[in-house]
PDB file of C-alpha atoms in Angstrom:
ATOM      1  CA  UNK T  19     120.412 105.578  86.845  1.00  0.00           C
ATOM      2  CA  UNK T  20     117.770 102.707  87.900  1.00  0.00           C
ATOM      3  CA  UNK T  21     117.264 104.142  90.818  1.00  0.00           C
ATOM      4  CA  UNK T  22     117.090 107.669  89.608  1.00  0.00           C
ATOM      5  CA  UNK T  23     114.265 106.409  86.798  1.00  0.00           C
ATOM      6  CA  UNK T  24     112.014 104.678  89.740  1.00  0.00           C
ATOM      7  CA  UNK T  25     112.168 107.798  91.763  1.00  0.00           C
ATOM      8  CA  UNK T  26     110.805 109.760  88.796  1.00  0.00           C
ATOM      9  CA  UNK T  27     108.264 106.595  87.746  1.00  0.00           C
ATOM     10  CA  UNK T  28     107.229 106.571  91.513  1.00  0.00           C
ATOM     11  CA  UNK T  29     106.781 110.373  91.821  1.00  0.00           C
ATOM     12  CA  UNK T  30     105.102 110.786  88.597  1.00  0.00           C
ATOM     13  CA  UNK T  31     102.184 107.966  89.359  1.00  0.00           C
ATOM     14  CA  UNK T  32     101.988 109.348  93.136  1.00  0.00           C
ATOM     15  CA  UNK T  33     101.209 112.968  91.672  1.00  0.00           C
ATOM     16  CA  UNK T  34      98.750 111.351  88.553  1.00  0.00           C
ATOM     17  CA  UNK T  35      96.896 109.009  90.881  1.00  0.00           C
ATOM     18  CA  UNK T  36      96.270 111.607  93.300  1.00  0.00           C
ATOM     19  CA  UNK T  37      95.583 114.645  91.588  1.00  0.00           C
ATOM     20  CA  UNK T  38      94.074 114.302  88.130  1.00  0.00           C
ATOM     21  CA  UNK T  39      90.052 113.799  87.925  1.00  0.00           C
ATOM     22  CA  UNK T  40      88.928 110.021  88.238  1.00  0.00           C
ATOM     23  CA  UNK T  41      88.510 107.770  84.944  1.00  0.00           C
ATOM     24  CA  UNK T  42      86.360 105.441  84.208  1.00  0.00           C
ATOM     25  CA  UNK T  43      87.003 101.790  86.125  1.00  0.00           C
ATOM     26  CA  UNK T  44      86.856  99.747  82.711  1.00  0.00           C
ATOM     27  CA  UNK T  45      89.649 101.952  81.611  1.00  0.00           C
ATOM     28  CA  UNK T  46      92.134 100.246  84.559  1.00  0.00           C
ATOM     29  CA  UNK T  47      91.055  96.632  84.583  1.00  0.00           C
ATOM     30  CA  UNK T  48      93.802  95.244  82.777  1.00  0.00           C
ATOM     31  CA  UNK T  49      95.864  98.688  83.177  1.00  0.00           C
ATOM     32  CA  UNK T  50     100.001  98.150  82.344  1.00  0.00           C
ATOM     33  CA  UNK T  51     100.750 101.588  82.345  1.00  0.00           C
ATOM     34  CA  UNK T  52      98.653 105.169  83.792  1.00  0.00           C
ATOM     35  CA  UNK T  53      99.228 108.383  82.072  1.00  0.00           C
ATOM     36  CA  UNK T  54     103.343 106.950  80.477  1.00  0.00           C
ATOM     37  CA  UNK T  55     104.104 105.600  84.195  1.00  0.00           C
ATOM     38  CA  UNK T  56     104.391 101.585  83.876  1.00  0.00           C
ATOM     39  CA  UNK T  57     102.607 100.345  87.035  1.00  0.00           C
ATOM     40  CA  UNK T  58     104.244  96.926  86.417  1.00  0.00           C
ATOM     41  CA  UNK T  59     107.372  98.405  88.220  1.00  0.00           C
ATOM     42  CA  UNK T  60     105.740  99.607  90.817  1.00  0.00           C
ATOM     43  CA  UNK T  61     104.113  96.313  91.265  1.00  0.00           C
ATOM     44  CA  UNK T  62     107.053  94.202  90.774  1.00  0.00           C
ATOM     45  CA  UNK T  63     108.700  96.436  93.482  1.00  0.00           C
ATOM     46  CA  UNK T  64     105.628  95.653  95.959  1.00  0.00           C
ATOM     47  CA  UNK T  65     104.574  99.655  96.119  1.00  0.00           C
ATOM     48  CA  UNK T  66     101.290  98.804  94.174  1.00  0.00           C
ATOM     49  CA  UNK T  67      99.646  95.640  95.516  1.00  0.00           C
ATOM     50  CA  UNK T  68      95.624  96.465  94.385  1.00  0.00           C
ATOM     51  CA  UNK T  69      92.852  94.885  95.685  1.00  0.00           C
ATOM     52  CA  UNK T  70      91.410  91.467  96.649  1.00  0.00           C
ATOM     53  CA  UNK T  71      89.345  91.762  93.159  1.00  0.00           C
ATOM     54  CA  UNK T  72      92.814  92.184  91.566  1.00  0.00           C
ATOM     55  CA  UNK T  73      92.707  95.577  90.745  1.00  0.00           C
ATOM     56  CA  UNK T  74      94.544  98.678  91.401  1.00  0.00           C
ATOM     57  CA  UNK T  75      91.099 101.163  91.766  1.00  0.00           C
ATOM     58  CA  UNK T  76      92.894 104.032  90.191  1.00  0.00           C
ATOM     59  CA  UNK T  77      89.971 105.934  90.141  1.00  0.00           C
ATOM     60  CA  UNK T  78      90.041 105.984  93.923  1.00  0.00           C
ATOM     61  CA  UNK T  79      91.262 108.947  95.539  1.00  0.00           C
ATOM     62  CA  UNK T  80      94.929 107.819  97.526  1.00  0.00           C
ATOM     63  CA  UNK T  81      94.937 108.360 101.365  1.00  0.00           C
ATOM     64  CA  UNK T  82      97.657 109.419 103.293  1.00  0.00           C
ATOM     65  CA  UNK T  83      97.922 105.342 105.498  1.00  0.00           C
ATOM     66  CA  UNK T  84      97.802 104.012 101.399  1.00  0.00           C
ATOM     67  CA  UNK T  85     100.707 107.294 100.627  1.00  0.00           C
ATOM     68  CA  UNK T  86     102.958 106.501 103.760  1.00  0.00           C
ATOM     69  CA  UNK T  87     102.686 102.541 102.922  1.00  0.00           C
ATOM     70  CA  UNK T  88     103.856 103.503  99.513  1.00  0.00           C
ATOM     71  CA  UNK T  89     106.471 105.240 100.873  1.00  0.00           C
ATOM     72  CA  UNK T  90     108.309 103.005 103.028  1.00  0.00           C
ATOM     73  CA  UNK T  91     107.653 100.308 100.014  1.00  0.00           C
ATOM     74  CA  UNK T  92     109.484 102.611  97.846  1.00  0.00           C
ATOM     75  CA  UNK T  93     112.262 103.517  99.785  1.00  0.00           C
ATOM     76  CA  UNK T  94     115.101 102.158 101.953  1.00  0.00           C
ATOM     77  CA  UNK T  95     113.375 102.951 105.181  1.00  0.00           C
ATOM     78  CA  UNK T  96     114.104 100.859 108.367  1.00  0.00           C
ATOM     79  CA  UNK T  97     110.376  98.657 108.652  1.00  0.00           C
ATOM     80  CA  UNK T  98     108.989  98.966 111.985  1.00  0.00           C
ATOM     81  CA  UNK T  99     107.070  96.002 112.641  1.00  0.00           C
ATOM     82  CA  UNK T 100     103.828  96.430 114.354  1.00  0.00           C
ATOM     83  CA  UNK T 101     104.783  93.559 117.254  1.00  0.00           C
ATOM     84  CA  UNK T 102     108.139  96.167 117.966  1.00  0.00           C
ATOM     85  CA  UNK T 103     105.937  99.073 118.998  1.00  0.00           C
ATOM     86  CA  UNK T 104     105.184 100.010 121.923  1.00  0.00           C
ATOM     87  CA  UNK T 105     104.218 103.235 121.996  1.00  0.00           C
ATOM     88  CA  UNK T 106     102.385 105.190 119.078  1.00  0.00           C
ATOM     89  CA  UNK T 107     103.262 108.593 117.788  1.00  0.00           C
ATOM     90  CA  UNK T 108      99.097 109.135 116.502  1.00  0.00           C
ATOM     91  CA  UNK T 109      96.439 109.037 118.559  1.00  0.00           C
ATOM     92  CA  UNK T 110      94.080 107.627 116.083  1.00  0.00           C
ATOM     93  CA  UNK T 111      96.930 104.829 114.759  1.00  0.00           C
ATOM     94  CA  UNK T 112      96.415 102.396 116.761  1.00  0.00           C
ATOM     95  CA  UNK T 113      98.390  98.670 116.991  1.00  0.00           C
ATOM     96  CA  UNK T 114      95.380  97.199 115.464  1.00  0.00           C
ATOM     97  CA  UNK T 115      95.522  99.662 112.709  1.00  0.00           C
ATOM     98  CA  UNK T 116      96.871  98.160 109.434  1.00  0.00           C
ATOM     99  CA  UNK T 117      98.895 101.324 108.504  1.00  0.00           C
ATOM    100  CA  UNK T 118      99.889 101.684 111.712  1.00  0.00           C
ATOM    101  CA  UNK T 119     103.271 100.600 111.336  1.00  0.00           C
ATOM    102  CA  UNK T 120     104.274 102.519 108.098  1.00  0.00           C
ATOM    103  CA  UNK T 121     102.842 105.353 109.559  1.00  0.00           C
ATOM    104  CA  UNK T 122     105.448 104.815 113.049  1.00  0.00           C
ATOM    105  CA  UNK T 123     108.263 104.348 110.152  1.00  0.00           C
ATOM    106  CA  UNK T 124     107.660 107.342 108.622  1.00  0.00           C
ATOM    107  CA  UNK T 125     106.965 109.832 111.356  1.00  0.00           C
ATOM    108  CA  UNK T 126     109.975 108.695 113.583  1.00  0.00           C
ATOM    109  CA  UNK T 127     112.062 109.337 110.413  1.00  0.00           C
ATOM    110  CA  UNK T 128     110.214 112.795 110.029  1.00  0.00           C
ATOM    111  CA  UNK T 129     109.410 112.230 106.554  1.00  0.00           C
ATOM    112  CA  UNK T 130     105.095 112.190 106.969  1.00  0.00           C
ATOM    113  CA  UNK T 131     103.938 114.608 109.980  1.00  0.00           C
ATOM    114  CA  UNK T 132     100.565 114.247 111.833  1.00  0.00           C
ATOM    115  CA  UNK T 133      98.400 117.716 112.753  1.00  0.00           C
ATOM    116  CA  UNK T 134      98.733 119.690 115.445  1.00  0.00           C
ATOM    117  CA  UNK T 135      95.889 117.660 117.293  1.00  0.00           C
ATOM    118  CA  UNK T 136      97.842 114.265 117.855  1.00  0.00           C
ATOM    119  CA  UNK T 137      96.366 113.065 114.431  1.00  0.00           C
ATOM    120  CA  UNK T 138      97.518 111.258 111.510  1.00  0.00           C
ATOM    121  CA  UNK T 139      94.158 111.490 109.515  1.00  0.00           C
ATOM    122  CA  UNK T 140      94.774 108.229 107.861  1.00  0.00           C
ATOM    123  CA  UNK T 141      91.952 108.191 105.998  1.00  0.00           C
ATOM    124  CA  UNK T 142      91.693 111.259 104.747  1.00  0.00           C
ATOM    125  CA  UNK T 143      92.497 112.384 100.870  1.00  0.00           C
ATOM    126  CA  UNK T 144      96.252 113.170 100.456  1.00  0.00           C
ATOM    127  CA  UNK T 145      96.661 116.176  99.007  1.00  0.00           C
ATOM    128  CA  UNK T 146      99.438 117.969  96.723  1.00  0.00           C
ATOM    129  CA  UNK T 147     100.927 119.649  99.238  1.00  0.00           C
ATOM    130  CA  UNK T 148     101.458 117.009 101.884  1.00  0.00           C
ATOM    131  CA  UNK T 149     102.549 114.232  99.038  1.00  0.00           C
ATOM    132  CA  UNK T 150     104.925 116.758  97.300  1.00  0.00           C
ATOM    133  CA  UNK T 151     106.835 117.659 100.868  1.00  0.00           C
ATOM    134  CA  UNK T 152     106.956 114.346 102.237  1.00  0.00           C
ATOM    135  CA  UNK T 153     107.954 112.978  98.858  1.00  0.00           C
ATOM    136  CA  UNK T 154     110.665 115.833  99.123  1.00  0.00           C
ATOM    137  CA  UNK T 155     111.317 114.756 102.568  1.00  0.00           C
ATOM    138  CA  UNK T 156     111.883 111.166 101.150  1.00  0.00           C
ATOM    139  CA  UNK T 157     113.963 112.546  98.584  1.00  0.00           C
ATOM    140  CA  UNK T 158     116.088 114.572 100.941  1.00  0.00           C
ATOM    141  CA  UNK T 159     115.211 117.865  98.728  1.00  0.00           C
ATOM    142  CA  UNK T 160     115.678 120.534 101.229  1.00  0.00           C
ATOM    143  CA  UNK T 161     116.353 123.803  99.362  1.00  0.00           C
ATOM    144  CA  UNK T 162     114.600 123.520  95.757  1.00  0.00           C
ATOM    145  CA  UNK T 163     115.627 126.074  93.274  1.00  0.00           C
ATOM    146  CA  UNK T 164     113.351 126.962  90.489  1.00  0.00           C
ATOM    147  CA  UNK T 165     111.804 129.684  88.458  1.00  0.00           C
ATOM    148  CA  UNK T 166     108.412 130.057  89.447  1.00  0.00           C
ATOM    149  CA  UNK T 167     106.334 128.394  86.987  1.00  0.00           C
ATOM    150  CA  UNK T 168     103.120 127.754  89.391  1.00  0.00           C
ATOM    151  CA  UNK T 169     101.726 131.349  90.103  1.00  0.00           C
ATOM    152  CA  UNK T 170      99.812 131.372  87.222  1.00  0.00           C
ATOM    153  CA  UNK T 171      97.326 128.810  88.524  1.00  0.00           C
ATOM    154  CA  UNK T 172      94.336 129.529  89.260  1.00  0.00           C
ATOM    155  CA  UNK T 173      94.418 127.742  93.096  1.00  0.00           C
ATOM    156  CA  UNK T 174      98.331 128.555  93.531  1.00  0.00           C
ATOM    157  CA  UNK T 175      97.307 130.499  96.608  1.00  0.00           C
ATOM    158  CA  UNK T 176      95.890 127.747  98.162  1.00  0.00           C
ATOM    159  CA  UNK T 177      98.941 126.050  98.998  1.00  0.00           C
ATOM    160  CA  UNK T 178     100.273 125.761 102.606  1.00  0.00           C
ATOM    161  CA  UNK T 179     103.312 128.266 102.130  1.00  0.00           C
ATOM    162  CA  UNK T 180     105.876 125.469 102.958  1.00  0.00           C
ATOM    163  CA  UNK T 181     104.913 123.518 100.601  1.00  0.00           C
ATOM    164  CA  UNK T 182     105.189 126.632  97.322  1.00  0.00           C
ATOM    165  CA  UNK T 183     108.285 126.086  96.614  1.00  0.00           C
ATOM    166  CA  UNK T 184     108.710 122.222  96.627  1.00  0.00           C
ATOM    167  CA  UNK T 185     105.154 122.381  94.703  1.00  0.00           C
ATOM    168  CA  UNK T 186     106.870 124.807  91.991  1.00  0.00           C
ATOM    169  CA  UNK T 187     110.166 122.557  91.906  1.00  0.00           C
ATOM    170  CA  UNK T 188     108.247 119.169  91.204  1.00  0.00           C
ATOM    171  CA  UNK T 189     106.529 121.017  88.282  1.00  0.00           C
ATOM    172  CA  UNK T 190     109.943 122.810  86.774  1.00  0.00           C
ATOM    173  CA  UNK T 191     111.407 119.361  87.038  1.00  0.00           C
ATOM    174  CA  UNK T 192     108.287 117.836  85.494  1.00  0.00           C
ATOM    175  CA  UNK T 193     107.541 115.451  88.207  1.00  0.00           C
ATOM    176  CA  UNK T 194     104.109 116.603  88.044  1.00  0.00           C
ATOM    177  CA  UNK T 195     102.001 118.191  85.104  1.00  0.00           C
ATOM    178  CA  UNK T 196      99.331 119.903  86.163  1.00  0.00           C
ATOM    179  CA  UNK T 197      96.228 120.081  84.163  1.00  0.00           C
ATOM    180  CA  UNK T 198      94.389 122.657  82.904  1.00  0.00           C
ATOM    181  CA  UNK T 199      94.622 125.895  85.017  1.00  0.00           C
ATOM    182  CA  UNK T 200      94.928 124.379  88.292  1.00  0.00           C
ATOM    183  CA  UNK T 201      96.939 122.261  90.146  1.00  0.00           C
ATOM    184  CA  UNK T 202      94.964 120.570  92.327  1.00  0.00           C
ATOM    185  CA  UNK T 203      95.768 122.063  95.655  1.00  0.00           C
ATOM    186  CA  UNK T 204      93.244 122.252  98.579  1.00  0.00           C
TER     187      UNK T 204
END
């Protein structure tokens, strides 16, 4: 049951950090909790470890190197340390790259996929539908059943089709709450 409330804790910030509009910083200086998520246990757990001016920069927009080290911090993934690669699956990971080894976890256990191109894109934005389907990935959700609850939003269309139906399952299962009339895909 532990477990089971982390996973929804963990999902829950993932979706709210990523996806709702930035706050103000003063509102997260001394932050316990974001939206009814307690970030303590995500700290405590090292998923969250903020920044050298001891912060967490909520207002920041997550990328997918800061996603996939949150990831294999979350869950029971074999660590592969940098020093025990040899051979990288990105072409813009490299061994001097700090994500570089969550990244290797993650794609050799085909939970976060590159693009086409050889990339990773570490830098670049996560979005909804790459944190829902490799958080589904994580989760082992393969075949999500739920009545469609997302066409009604306004950018619905915009998500990659592999990612509707694990989109539409996180939101029946209220994992994530969109706001407004959109749900932040693109």
């Amino acid at each position: 049951m532990k477990m089971k409330k982390f996973i929804s804790v963990f999902v829950v910030l993932f979706l709210l950090v990523t996806f709702i509009p930035a706050l103000p910083k003063q509102q997260f200086a001394n932050a316990t909790t974001y939206g009814n998520v307690d970030l303590d246990v995500l700290v405590e757990r090292g998923v969250l470890q903020g920044y050298p001016d001891q912060s967490l920069h909520l207002e920041r927009t997550l990328t997918r190197a800061e996603f996939a080290k949150m990831i294999v911090k979350a869950f029971p993934y074999d660590f592969i340390p940098w020093f025990n690669l040899s051979k990288y699956t990105f072409k813009d990971t490299p061994k001097d790259f700090w994500a570089s080894p969550y990244i290797e976890t993650l794609a050799r256990a085909k939970v976060f996929m590159g693009y086409p191109d050889g990339t990773f894109k570490p830098n670049s934005p996560i979005t909804l539908d790459e944190a829902v389907l490799v958080l589904s990935r994580a989760l082992k959700i393969t075949n999500p059943q739920a009545e469609n609850v997302i066409s009604n939003f306004k950018d619905a269309n915009m998500l990659l089709p592999e990612a509707k139906d694990f989109v539409n399952y996180f939101v029946k299962m209220g994992f994530y709450k969109p706001t407004g009339d959109t749900l932040g895909a693109g």
